[in-house]
PDB file of C-alpha atoms in Angstrom:
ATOM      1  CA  UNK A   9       0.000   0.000   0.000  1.00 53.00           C
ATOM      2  CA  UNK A  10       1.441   3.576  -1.153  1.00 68.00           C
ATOM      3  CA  UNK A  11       1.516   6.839   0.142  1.00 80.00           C
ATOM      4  CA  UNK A  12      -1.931   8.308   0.072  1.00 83.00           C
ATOM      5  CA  UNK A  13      -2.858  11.897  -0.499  1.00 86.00           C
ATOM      6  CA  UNK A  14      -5.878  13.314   1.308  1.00 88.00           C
ATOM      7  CA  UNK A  15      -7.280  16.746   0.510  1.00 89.00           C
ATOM      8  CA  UNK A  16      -8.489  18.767   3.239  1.00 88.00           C
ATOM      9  CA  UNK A  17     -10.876  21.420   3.767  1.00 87.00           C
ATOM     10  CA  UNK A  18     -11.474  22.812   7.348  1.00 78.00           C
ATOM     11  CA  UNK A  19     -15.040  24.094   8.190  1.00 76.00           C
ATOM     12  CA  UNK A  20     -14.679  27.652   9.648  1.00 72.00           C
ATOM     13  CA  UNK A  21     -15.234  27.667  13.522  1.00 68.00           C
ATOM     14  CA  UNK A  22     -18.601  27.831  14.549  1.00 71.00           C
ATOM     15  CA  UNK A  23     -19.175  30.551  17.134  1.00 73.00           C
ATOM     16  CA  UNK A  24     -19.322  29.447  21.008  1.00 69.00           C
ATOM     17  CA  UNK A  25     -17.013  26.826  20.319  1.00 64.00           C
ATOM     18  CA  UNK A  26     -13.835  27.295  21.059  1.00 66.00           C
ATOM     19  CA  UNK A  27     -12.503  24.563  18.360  1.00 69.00           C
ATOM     20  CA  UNK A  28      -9.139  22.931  18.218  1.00 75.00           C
ATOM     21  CA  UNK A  29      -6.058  24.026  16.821  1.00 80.00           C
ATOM     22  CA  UNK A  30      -4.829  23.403  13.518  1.00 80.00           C
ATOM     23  CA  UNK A  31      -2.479  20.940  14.130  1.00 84.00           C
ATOM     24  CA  UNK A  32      -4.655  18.566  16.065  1.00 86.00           C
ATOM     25  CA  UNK A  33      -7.133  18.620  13.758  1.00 84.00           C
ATOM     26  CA  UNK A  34      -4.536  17.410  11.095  1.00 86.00           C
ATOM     27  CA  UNK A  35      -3.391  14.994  13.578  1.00 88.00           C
ATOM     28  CA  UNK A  36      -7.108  13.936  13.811  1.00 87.00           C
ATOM     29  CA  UNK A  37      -7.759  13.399   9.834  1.00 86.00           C
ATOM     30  CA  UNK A  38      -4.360  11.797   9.496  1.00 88.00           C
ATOM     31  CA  UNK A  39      -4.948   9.003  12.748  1.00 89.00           C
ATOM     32  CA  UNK A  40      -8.771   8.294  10.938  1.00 89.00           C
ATOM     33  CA  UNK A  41      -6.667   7.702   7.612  1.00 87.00           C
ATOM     34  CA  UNK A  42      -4.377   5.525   8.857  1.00 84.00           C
ATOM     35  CA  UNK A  43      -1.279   7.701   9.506  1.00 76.00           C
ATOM     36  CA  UNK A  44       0.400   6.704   6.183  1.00 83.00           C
ATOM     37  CA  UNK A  45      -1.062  10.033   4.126  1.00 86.00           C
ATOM     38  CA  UNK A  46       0.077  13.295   3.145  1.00 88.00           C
ATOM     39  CA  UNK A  47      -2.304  15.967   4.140  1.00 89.00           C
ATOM     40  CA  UNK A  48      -2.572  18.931   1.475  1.00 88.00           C
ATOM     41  CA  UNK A  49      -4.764  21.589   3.149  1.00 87.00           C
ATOM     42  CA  UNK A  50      -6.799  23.667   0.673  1.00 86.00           C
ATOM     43  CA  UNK A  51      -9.173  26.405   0.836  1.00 85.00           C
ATOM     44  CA  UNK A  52     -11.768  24.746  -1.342  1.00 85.00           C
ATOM     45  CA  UNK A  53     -11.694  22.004  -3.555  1.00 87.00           C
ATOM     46  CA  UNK A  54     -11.972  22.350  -7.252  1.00 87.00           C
ATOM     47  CA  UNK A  55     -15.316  22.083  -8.606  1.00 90.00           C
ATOM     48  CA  UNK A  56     -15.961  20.858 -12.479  1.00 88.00           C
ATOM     49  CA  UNK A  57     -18.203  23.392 -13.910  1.00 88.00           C
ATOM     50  CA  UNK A  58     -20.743  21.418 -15.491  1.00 91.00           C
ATOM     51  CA  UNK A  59     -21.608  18.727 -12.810  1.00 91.00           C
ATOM     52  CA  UNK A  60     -20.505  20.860  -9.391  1.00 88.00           C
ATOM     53  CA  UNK A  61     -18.955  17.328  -8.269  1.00 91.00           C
ATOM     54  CA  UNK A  62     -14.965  17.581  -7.000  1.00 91.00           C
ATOM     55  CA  UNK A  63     -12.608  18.214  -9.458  1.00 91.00           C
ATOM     56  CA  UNK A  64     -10.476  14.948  -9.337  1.00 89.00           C
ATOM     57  CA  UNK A  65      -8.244  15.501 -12.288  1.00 91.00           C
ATOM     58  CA  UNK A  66      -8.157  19.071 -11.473  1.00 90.00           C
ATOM     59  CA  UNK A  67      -6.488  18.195  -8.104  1.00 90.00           C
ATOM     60  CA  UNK A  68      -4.101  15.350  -9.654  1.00 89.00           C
ATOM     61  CA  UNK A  69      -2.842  17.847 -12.273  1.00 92.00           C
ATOM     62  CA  UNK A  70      -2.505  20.486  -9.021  1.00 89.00           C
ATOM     63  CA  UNK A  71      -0.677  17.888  -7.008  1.00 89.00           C
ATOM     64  CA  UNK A  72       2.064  16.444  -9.962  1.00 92.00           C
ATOM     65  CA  UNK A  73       2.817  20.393 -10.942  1.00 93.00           C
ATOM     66  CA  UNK A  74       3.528  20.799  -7.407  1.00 89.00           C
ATOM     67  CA  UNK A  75       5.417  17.513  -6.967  1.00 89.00           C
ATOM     68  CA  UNK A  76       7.338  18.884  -9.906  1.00 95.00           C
ATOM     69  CA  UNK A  77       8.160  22.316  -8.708  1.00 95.00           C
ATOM     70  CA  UNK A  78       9.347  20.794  -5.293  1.00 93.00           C
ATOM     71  CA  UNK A  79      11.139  18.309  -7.164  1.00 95.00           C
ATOM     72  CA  UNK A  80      12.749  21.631  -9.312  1.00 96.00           C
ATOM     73  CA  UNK A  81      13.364  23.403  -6.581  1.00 95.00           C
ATOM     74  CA  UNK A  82      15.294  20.864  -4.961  1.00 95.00           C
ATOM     75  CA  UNK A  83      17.690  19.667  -7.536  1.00 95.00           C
ATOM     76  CA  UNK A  84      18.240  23.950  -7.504  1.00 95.00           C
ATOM     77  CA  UNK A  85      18.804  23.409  -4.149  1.00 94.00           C
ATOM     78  CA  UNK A  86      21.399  20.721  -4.644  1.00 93.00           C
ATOM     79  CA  UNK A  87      23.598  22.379  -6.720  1.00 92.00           C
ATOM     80  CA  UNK A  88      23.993  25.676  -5.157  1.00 91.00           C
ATOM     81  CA  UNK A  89      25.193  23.945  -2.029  1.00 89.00           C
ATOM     82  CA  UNK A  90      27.401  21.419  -3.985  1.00 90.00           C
ATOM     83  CA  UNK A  91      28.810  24.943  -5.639  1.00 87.00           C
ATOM     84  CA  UNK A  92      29.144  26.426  -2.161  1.00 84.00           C
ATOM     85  CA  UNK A  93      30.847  23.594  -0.931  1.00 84.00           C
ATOM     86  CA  UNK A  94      33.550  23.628  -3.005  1.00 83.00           C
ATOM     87  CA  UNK A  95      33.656  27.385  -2.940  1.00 77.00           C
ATOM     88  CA  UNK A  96      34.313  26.393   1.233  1.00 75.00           C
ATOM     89  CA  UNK A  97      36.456  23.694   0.870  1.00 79.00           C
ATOM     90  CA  UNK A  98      39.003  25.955  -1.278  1.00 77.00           C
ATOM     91  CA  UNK A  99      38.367  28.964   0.708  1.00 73.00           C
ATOM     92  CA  UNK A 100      39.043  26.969   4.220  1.00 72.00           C
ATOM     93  CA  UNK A 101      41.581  24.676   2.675  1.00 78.00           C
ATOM     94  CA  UNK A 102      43.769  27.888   2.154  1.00 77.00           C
ATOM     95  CA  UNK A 103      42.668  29.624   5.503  1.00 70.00           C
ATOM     96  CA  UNK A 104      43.772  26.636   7.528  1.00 72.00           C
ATOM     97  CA  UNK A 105      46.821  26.611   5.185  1.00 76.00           C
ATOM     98  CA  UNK A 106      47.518  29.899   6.867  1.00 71.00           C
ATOM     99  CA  UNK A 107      47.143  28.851  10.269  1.00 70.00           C
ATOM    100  CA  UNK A 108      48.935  25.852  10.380  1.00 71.00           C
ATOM    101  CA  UNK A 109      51.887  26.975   7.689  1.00 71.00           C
ATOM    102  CA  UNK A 110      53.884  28.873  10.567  1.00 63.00           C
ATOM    103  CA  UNK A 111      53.923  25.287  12.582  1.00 61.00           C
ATOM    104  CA  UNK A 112      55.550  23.254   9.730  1.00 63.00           C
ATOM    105  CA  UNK A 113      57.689  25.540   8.775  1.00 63.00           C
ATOM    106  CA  UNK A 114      59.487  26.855  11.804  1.00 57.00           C
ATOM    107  CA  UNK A 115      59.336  23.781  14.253  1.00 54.00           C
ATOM    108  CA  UNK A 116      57.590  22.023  17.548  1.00 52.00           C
ATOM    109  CA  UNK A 117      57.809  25.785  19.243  1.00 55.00           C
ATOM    110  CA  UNK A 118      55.430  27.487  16.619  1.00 64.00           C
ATOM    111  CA  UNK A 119      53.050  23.877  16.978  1.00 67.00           C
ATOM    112  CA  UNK A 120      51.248  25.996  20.032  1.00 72.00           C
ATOM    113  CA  UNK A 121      50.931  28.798  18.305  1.00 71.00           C
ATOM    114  CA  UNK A 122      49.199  27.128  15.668  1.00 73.00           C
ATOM    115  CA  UNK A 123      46.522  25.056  18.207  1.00 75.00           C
ATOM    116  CA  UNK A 124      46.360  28.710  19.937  1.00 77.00           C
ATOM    117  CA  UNK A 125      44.718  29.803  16.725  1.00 75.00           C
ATOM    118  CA  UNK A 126      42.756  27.075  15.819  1.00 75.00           C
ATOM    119  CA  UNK A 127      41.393  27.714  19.690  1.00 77.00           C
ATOM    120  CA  UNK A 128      40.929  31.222  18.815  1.00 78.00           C
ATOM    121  CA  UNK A 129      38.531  30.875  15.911  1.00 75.00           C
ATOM    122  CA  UNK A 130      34.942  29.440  18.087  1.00 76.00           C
ATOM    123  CA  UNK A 131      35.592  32.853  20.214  1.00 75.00           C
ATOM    124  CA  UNK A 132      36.169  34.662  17.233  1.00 76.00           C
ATOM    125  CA  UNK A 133      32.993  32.980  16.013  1.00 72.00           C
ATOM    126  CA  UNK A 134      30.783  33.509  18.966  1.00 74.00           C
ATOM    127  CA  UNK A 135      31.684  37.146  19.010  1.00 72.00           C
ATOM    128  CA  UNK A 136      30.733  37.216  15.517  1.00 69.00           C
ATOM    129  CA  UNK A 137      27.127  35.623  16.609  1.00 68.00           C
ATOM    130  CA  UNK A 138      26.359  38.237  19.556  1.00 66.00           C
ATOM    131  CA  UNK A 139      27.480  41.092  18.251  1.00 65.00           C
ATOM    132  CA  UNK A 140      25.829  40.661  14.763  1.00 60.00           C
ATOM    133  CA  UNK A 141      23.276  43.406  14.428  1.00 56.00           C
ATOM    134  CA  UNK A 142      26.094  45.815  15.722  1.00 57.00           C
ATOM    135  CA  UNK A 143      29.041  44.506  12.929  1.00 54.00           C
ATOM    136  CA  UNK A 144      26.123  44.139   9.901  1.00 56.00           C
ATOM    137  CA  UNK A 145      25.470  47.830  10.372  1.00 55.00           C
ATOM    138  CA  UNK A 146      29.247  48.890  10.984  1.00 52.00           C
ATOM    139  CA  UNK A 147      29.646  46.388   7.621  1.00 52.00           C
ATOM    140  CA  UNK A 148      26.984  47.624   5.633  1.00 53.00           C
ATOM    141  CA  UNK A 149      28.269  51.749   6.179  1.00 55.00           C
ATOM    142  CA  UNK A 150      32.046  50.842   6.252  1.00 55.00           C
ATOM    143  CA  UNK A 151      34.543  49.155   4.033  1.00 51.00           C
ATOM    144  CA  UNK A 152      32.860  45.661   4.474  1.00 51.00           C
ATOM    145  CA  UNK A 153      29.930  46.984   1.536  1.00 53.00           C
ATOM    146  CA  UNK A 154      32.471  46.287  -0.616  1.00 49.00           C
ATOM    147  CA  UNK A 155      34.560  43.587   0.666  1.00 51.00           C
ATOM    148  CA  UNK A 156      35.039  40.027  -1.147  1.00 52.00           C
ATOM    149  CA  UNK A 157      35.083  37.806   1.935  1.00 56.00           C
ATOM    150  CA  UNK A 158      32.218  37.828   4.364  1.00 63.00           C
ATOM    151  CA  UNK A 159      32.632  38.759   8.540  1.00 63.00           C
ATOM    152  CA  UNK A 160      33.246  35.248   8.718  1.00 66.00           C
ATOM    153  CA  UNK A 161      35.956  34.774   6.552  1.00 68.00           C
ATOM    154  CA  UNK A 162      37.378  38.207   7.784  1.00 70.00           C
ATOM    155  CA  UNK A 163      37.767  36.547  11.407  1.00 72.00           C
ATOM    156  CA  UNK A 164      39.086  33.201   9.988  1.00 71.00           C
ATOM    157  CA  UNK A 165      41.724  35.867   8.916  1.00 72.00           C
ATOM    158  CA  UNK A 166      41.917  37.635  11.760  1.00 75.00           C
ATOM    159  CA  UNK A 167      42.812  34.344  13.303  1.00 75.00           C
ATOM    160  CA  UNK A 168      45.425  33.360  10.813  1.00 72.00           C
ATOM    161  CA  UNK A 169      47.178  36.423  10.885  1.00 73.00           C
ATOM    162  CA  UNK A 170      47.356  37.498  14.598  1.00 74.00           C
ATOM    163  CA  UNK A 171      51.045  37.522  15.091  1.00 75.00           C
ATOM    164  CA  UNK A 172      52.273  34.689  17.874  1.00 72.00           C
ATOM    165  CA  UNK A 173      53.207  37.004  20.330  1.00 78.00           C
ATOM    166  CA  UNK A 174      49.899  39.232  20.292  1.00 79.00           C
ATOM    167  CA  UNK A 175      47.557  35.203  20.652  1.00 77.00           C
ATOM    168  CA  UNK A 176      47.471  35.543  23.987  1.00 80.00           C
ATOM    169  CA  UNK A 177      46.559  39.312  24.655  1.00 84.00           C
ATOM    170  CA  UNK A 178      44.549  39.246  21.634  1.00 80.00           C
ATOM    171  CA  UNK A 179      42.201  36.211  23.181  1.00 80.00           C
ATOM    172  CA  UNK A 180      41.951  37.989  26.300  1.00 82.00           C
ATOM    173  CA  UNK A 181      40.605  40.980  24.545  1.00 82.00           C
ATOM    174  CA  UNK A 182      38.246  38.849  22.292  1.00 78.00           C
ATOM    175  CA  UNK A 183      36.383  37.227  25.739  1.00 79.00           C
ATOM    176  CA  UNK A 184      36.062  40.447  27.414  1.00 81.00           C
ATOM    177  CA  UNK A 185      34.871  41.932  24.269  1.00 79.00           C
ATOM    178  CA  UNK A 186      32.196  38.434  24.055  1.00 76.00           C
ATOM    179  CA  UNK A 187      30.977  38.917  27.575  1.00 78.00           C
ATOM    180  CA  UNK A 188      30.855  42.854  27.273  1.00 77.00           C
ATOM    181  CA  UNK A 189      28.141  42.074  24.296  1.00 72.00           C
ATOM    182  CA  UNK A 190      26.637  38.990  25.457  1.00 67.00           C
ATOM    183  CA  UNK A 191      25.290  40.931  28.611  1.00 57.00           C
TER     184      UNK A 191
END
């Protein structure tokens, strides 16, 4: 046994009673079906002009154009993110390139310099998230309205670049800048 599809149409409240909501009443029509149907909820149903009775190919040729348009829309879907990915994976593949260079190049010493930055980027990140509506408007008037990375990507940055020597001032001043805008 398939899927079934079960057209609804609510009554309008009566007045006096108080009525249930909308999603137990779908709850209700789906238990008395079975459970195994997909609900579409419609105004009205489609009449066929001549005899007044339901429209039945009306709502079959309603139900495969939206079948097809969800369909459409998600193979759209798919490949923007698959493009986004890889857009990502470069763009991070490079960033962590930058973070981690300075350990293989120079030795074991520069190693904690390296894990101090990878430590630094959720901070960096949660700053990001609680301060948003303040840096979108500072990034919308300033020079990030015409900038070719996002805030993200900036702080990514910000964490690659941070000279050694400032990583441990410069986290200090990143929490105390967190909990001065998370309160």
């Amino acid at each position: 046994r398939g899927l079934l599809d079960a057209f609804v149409v609510l009554e309008p409240p009566r007045p006096g009673c108080g009525g249930l909501p909308l999603a137990a009443r779908l709850d209700g029509v789906s238990r008395q079906l079975g459970g195994q149907c997909r609900l579409h909820l419609w105004s009205s149903l489609p009449l066929h002009p001549a005899t007044a009775k339901v429209d039945r190919r009306s709502l079959g040729e309603t139900l495969a154009a939206s079948t097809a348009r969800g369909a459409a829309w998600h193979q759209n879907l798919r490949c923007v993110q698959r493009r986004m990915l890889a857009g990502y994976a470069c763009w991070h593949a490079f960033a962590m390139s930058l973070v981690l260079l300075p350990g293989l190049c120079v030795g074991t010493a520069s190693w904690e310099a390296s894990l101090a930055r990878l430590l630094l980027m959720p901070y960096l990140w949660a700053l990001l998230l609680f301060s948003v509506g303040r840096l979108c408007e500072w990034g919308e008037k300033g020079f990030l309205k015409y900038a070719w990375v996002g805030l993200p990507d900036l702080l990514l940055l910000v964490a690659a670049t941070l000279p050694g020597p400032l990583l441990g001032p410069g986290s200090l001043c990143i929490v105390g800048l967190l909990l001065g805008t998370r309160d």
